[in-house]
Tab-separated table of C-alpha atoms in Angstrom:
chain	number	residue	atom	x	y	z
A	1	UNK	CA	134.954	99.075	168.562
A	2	UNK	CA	133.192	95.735	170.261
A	3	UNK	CA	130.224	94.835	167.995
A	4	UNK	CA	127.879	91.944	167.555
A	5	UNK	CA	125.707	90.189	165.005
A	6	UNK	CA	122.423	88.915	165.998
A	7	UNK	CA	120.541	86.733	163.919
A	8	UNK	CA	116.219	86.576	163.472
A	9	UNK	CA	116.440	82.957	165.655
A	10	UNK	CA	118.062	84.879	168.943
A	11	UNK	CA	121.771	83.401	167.559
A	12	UNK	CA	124.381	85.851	168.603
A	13	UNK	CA	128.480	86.245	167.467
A	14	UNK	CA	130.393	89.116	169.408
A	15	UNK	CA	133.032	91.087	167.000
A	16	UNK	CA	135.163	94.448	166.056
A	17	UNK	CA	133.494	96.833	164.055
A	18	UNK	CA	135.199	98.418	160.861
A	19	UNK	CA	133.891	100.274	158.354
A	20	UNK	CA	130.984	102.247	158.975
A	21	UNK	CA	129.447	102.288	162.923
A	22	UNK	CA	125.848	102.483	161.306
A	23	UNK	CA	123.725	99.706	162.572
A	24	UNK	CA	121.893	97.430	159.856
A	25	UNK	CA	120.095	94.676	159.016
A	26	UNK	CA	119.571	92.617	155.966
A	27	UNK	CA	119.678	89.040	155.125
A	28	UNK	CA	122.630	86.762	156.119
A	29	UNK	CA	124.316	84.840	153.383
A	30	UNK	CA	127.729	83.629	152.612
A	31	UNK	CA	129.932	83.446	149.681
A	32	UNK	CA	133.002	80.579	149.067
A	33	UNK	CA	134.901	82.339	146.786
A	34	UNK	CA	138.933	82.642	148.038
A	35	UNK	CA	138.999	86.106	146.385
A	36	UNK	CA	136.834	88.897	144.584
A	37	UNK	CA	135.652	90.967	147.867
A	38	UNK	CA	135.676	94.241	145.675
A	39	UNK	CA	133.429	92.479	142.744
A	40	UNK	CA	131.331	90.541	145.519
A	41	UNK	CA	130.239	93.452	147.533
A	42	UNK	CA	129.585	96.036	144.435
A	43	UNK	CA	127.629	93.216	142.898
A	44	UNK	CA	123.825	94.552	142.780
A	45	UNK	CA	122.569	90.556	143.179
A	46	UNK	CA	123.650	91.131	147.035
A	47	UNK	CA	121.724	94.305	147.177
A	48	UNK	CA	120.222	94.520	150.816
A	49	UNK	CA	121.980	91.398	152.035
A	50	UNK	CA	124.781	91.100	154.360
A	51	UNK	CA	127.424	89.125	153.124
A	52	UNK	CA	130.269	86.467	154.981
A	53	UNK	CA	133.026	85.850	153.124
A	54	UNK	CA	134.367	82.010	154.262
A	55	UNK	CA	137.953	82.850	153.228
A	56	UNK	CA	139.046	84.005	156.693
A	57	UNK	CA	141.768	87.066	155.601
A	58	UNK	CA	140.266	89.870	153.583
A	59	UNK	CA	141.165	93.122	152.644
A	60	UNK	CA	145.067	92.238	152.062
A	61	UNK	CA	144.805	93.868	148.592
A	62	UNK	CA	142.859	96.861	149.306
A	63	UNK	CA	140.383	98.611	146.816
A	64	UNK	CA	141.245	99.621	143.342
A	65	UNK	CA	138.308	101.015	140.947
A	66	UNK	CA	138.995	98.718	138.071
A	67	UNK	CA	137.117	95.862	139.697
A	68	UNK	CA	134.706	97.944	141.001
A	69	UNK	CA	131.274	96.199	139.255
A	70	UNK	CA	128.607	98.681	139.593
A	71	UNK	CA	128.672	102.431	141.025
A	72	UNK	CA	129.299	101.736	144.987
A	73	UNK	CA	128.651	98.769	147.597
A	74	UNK	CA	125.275	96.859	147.110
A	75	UNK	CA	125.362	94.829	150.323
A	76	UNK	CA	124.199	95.850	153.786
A	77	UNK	CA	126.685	95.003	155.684
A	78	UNK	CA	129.997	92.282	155.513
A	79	UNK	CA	131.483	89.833	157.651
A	80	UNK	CA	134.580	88.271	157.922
A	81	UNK	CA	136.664	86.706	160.236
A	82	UNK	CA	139.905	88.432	159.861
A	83	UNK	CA	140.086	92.578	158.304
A	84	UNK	CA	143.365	93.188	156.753
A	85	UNK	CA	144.183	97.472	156.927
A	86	UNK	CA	147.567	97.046	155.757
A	87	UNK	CA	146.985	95.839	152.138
A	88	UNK	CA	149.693	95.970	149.604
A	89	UNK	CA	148.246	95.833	146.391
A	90	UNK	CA	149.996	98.117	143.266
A	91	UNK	CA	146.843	99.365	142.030
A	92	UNK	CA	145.216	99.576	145.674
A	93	UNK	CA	143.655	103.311	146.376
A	94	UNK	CA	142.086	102.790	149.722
A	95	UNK	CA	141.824	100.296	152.459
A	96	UNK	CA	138.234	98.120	152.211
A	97	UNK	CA	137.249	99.416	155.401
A	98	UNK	CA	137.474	103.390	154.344
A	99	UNK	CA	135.643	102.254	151.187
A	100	UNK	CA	132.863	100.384	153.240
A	101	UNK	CA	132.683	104.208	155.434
A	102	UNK	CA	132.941	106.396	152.475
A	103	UNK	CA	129.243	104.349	151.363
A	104	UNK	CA	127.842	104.100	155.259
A	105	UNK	CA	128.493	100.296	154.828
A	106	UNK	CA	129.153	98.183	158.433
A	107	UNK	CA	131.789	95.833	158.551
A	108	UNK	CA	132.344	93.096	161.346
A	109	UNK	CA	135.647	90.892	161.332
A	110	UNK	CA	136.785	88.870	164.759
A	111	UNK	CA	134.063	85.893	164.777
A	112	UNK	CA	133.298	82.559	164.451
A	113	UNK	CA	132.420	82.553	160.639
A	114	UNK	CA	133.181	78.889	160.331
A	115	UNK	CA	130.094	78.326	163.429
A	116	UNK	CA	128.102	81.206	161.611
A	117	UNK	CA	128.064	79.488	158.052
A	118	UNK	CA	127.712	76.219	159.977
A	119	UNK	CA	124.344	77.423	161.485
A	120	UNK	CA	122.912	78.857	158.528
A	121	UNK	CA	123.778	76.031	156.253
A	122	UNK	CA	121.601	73.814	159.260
A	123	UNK	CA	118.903	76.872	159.735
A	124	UNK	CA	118.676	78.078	156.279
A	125	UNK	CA	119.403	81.845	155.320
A	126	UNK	CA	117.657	84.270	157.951
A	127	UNK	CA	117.706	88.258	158.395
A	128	UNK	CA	120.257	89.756	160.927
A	129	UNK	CA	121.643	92.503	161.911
A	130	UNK	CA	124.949	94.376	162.695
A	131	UNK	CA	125.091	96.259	165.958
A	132	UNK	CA	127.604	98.298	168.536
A	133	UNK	CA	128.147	97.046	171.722
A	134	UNK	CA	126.123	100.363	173.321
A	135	UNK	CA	123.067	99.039	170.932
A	136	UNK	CA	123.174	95.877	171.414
A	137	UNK	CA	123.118	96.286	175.264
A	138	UNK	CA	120.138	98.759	175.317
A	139	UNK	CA	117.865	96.060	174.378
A	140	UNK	CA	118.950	94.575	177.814
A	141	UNK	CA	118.616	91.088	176.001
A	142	UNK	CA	115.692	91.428	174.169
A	143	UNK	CA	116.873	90.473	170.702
A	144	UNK	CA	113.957	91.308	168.595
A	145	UNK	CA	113.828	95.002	169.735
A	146	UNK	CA	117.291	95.029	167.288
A	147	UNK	CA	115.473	93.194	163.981
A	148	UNK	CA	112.145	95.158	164.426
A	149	UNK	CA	113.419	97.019	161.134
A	150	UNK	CA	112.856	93.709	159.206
A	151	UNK	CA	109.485	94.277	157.716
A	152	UNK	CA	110.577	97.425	155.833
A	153	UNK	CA	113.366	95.652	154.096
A	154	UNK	CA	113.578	96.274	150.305
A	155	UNK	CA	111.339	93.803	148.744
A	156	UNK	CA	109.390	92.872	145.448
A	157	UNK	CA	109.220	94.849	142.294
A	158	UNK	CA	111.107	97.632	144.469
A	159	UNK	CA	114.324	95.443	144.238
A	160	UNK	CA	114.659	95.590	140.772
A	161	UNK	CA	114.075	99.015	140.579
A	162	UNK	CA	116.541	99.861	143.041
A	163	UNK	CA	119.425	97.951	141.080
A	164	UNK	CA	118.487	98.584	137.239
A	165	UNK	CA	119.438	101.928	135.487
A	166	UNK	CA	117.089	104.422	135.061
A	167	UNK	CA	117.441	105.343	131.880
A	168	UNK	CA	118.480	103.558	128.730
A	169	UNK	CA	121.948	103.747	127.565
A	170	UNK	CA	123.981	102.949	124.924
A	171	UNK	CA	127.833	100.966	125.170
A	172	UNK	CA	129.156	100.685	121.930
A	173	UNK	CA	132.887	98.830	121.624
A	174	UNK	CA	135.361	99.997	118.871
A	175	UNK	CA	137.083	96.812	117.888
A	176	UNK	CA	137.358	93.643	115.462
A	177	UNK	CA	133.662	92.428	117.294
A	178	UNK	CA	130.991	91.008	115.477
A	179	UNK	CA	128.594	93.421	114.432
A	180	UNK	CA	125.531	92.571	116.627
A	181	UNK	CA	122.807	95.060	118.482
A	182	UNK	CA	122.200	93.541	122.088
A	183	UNK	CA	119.541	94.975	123.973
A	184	UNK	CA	120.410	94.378	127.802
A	185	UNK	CA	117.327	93.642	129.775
A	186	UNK	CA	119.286	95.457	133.490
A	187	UNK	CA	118.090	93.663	136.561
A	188	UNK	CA	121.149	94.543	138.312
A	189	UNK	CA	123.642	94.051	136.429
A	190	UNK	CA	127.470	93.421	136.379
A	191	UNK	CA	129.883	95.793	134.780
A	192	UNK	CA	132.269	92.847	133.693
A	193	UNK	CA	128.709	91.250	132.301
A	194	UNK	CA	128.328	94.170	129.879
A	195	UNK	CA	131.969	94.895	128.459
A	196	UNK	CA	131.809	91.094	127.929
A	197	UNK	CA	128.824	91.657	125.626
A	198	UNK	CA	129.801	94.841	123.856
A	199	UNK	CA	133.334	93.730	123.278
A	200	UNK	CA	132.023	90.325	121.289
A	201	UNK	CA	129.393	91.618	119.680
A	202	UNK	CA	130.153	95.403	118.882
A	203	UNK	CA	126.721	97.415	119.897
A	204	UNK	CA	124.820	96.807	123.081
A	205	UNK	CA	122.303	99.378	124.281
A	206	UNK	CA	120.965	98.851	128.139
A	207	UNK	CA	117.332	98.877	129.069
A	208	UNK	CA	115.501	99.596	132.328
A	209	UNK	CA	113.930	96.377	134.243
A	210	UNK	CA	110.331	97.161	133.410
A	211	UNK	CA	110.558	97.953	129.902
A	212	UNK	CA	107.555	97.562	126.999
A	213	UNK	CA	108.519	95.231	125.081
A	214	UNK	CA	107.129	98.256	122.190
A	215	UNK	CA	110.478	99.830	123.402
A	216	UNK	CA	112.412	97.074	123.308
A	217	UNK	CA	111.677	96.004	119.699
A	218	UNK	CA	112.101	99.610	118.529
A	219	UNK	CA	115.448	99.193	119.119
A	220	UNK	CA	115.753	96.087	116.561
A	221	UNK	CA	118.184	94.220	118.325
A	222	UNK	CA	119.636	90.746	116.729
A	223	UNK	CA	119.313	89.408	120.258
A	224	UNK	CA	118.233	90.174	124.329
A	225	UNK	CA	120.200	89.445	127.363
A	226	UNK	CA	118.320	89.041	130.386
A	227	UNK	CA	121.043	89.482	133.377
A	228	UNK	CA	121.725	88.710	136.931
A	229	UNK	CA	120.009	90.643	139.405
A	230	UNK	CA	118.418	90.082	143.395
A	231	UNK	CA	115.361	89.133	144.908
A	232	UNK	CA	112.458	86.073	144.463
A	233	UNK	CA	111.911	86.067	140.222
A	234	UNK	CA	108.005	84.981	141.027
A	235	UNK	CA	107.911	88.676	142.360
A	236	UNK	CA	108.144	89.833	138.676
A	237	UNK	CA	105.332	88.625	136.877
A	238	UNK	CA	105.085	91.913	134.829
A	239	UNK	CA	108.738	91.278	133.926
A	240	UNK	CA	107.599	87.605	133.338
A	241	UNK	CA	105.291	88.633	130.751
A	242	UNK	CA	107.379	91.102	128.588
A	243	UNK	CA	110.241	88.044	128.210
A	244	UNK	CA	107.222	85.658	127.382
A	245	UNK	CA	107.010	87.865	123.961
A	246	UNK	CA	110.418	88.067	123.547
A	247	UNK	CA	110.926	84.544	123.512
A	248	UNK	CA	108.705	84.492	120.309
A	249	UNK	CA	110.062	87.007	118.603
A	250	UNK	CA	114.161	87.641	119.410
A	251	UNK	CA	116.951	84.766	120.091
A	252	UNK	CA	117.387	85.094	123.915
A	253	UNK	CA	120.417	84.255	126.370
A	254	UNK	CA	119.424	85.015	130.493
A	255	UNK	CA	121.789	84.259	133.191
A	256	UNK	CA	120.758	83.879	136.646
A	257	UNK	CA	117.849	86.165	137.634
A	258	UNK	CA	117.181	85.895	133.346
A	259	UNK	CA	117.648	82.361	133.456
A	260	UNK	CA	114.739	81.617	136.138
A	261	UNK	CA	112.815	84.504	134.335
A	262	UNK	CA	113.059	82.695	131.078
A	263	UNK	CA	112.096	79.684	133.054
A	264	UNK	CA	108.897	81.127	134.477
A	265	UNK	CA	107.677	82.753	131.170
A	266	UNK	CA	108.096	79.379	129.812
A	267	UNK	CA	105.702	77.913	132.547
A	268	UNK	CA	108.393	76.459	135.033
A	269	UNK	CA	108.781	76.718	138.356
A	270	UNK	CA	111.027	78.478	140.782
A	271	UNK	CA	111.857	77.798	144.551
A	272	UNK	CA	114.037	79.160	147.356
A	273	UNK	CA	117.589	77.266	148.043
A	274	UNK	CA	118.097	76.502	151.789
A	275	UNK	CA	121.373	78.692	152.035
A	276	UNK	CA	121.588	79.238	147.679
A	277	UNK	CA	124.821	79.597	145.468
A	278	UNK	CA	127.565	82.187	146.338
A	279	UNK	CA	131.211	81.735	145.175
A	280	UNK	CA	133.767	81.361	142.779
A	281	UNK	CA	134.243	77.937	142.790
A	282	UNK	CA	130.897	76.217	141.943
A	283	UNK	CA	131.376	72.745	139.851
A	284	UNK	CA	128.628	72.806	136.715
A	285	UNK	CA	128.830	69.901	133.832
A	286	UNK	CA	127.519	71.006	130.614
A	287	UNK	CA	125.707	68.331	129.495
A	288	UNK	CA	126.512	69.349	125.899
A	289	UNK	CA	129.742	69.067	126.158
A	290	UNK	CA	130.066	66.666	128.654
A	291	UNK	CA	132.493	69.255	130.606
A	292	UNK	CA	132.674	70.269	134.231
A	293	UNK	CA	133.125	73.790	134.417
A	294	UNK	CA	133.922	75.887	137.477
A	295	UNK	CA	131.619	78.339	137.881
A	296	UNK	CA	130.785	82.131	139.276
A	297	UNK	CA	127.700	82.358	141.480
A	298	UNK	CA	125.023	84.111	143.317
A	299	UNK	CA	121.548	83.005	143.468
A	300	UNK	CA	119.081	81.773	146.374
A	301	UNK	CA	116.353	80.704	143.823
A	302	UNK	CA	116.897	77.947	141.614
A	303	UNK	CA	114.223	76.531	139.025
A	304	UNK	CA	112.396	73.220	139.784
A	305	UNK	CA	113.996	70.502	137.900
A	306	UNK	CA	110.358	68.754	137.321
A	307	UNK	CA	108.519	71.777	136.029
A	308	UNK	CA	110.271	71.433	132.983
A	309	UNK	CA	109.398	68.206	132.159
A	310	UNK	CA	105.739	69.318	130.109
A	311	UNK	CA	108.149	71.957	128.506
A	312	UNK	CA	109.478	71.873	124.986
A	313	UNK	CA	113.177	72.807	126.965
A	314	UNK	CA	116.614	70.352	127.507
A	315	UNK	CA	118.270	71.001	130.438
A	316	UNK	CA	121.941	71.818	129.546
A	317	UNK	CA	123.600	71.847	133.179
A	318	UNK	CA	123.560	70.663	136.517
A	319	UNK	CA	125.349	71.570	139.494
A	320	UNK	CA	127.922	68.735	140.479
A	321	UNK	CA	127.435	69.436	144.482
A	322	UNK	CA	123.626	69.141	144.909
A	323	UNK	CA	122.243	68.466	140.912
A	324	UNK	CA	120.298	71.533	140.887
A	325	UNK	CA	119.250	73.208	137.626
A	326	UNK	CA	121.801	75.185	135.925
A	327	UNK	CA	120.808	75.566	132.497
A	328	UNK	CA	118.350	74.851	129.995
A	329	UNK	CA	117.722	75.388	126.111
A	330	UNK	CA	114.784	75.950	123.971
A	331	UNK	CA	114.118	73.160	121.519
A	332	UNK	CA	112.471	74.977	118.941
A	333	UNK	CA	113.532	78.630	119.854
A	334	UNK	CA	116.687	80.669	119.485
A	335	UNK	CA	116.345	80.569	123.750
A	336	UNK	CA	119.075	79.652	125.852
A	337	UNK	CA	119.992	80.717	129.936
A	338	UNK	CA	122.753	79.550	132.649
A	339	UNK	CA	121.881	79.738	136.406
A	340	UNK	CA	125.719	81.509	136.838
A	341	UNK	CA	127.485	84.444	135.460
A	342	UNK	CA	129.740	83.509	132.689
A	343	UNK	CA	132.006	86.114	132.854
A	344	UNK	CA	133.021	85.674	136.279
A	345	UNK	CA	134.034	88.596	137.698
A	346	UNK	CA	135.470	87.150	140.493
A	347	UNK	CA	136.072	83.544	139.381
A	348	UNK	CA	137.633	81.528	136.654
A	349	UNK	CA	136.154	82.131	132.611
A	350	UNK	CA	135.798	78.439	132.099
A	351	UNK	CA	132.014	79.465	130.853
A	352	UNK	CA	133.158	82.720	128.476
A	353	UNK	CA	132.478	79.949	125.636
A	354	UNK	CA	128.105	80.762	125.955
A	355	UNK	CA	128.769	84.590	124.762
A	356	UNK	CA	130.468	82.742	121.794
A	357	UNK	CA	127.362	80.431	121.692
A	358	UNK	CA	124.672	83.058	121.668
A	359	UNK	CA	126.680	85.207	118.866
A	360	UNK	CA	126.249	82.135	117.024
A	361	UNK	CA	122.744	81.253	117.824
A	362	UNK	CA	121.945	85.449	116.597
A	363	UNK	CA	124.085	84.625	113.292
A	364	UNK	CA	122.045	81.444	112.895
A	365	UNK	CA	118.537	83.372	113.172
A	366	UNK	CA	119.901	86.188	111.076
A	367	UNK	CA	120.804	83.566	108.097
A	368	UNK	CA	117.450	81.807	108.158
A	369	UNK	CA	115.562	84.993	107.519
């Protein structure tokens, strides 16, 4: 079926539908990365956005639930310029398009992504929408009739309570781990994020995004991981001020959303990108190490270099393509947080060394006790 995609500034790509025939509307952003579409679009950091994927074939491998990262589809809507229904793939259950329907989830394949990513990299991110051809022509050209669902997107505090768990839980790992309790601050997190925790360190136990910091401590964990998750961080100033305590009292690692959260509670300053960070193949250097590493991302906030500069912080990595913030340590805390996720999931694990580094950082604070 003919569709189109209409973006807030009146620009306007004609397509084929797959998926679900559900109109929708979210905001427009694109990701780099060659593969990963199951990991990408079951990622909770894309919750309510619509997502292009710049490789142009996708689907060719189908969906399996092994790579599945969270429990469905967090986007609004995908697309792409070429839909592949015939995947061959040997652990493949279903083709991405049934999987988009089964979840109500529009798909668009058959345009110009190269001209769409062009225009948003020039105009900056913006909300659009997803459409059939019988919609799109009942607004007999008046665009804006098809975005006037805009200002009740999911917004604010509401994000993160969308995207976290609701209840606390606890993922223990039988193996030869380090024995380490990890309390998981969830702001959307990444399935691949967690078994990556409770495999290294043995015990972690997942907390809801507004939690006390009372309930947090009850738990007496040797450390807190602040994870990825969507929306502006200067929306979560009660967040803000739980991880300001924590940062006194626990050693700390935040990636992404936790990074800029640590950054706030620390008195820094965030900002929106133009177009952000989405892909698998993001150059970092660790200035540490003095190592470029390729990196996993998804962000469209990024902390302001210059805020730090009052702060008792070192800034650990920068982005090779634009020397954005990537990282940043606490000189005098147990406090460290990356911009990207370090376990990939899709992407290379050039950066699985930090899970190493904050097992060492808890050891470290356990020993000087």
């Amino acid at each position: 079926m003919k569709g189109y995609l209409v973006l807030e500034d009146g620009f306007v790509l004609e397509g084929k539908l797959f998926g679900s025939l559900e109109k929708s509307i979210g905001e427009v952003v694109f990701n780099t990365g060659m593969t990963g579409y199951e990991e990408i679009i079951t990622d909770p950091s894309y919750f309510g956005q619509m997502v292009i994927l710049t490789y142009p074939i996708i689907g060719n491998y189908g969906i399996n639930l092994e790579d599945i990262q969270s429990g469905g589809p967090q986007i609004k809507g995908l697309i792409v310029r070429e839909f592949v229904g015939n995947y061959s793939n040997w652990r493949g259950k279903m083709t991405l398009s049934a999987y988009l329907e089964a979840h109500k989830i529009i798909g668009i394949e058959q345009l110009d992504t190269r001209a769409l990513v062009k225009h948003i990299r020039d105009k900056g991110t913006m909300i659009g929408v997803i459409v059939t051809e019988k919609v799109f022509k009942s607004v007999d050209g008046d665009l804006q009739k098809l975005l006037t669902e805009k200002d009740n997107l999911v917004s604010g505090e509401a994000l993160l309570e969308a995207v976290s768990t609701k209840e606390s839980y606890v993922m223990d790992t039988v193996t030869e781990a380090n024995d380490y309790k990890v309390a998981v601050l969830d702001f959307g997190i990444k399935r691949n994020i967690l078994e990556s925790l409770a495999y290294r360190t043995g015990h972690v136990k997942v907390f809801p995004a507004f939690t006390s910091y009372e309930e947090i401590m009850a738990y007496n964990p040797d450390g807190v991981f602040l994870s990825n998750g969507p929306g502006d961080p200067e929306d979560y100033k009660s967040v803000v001020e739980v991880v300001k305590r924590l940062l006194d009292s626990k050693p700390v690692f935040g990636i992404c959303l936790g990074h800029q959260l640590i950054a706030l509670a620390l008195g820094a300053k965030t900002q929106k990108l133009k177009f952000g960070h989405r892909g698998s193949n993001h150059p970092v250097k660790d200035l540490m190490l003095n190592k470029v590493m390729i990196t996993s991302q998804n962000h469209g906030y990024v902390v302001v270099k210059e805020t730090l500069e009052p702060l008792d912080v070192t800034i650990t990595h920068l982005n090779v393509n634009d020397g954005s913030l990537e990282g940043i340590k606490h000189n005098s805390k147990p406090v460290f947080s990356v911009q990207y996720h370090p376990e990939a999931s899709p992407g290379p694990g050039d950066s699985a060394y930090l899970f190493d580094q904050f097992i060492a950082m808890m050891e470290e604070t356990k020993n000087a006790k």
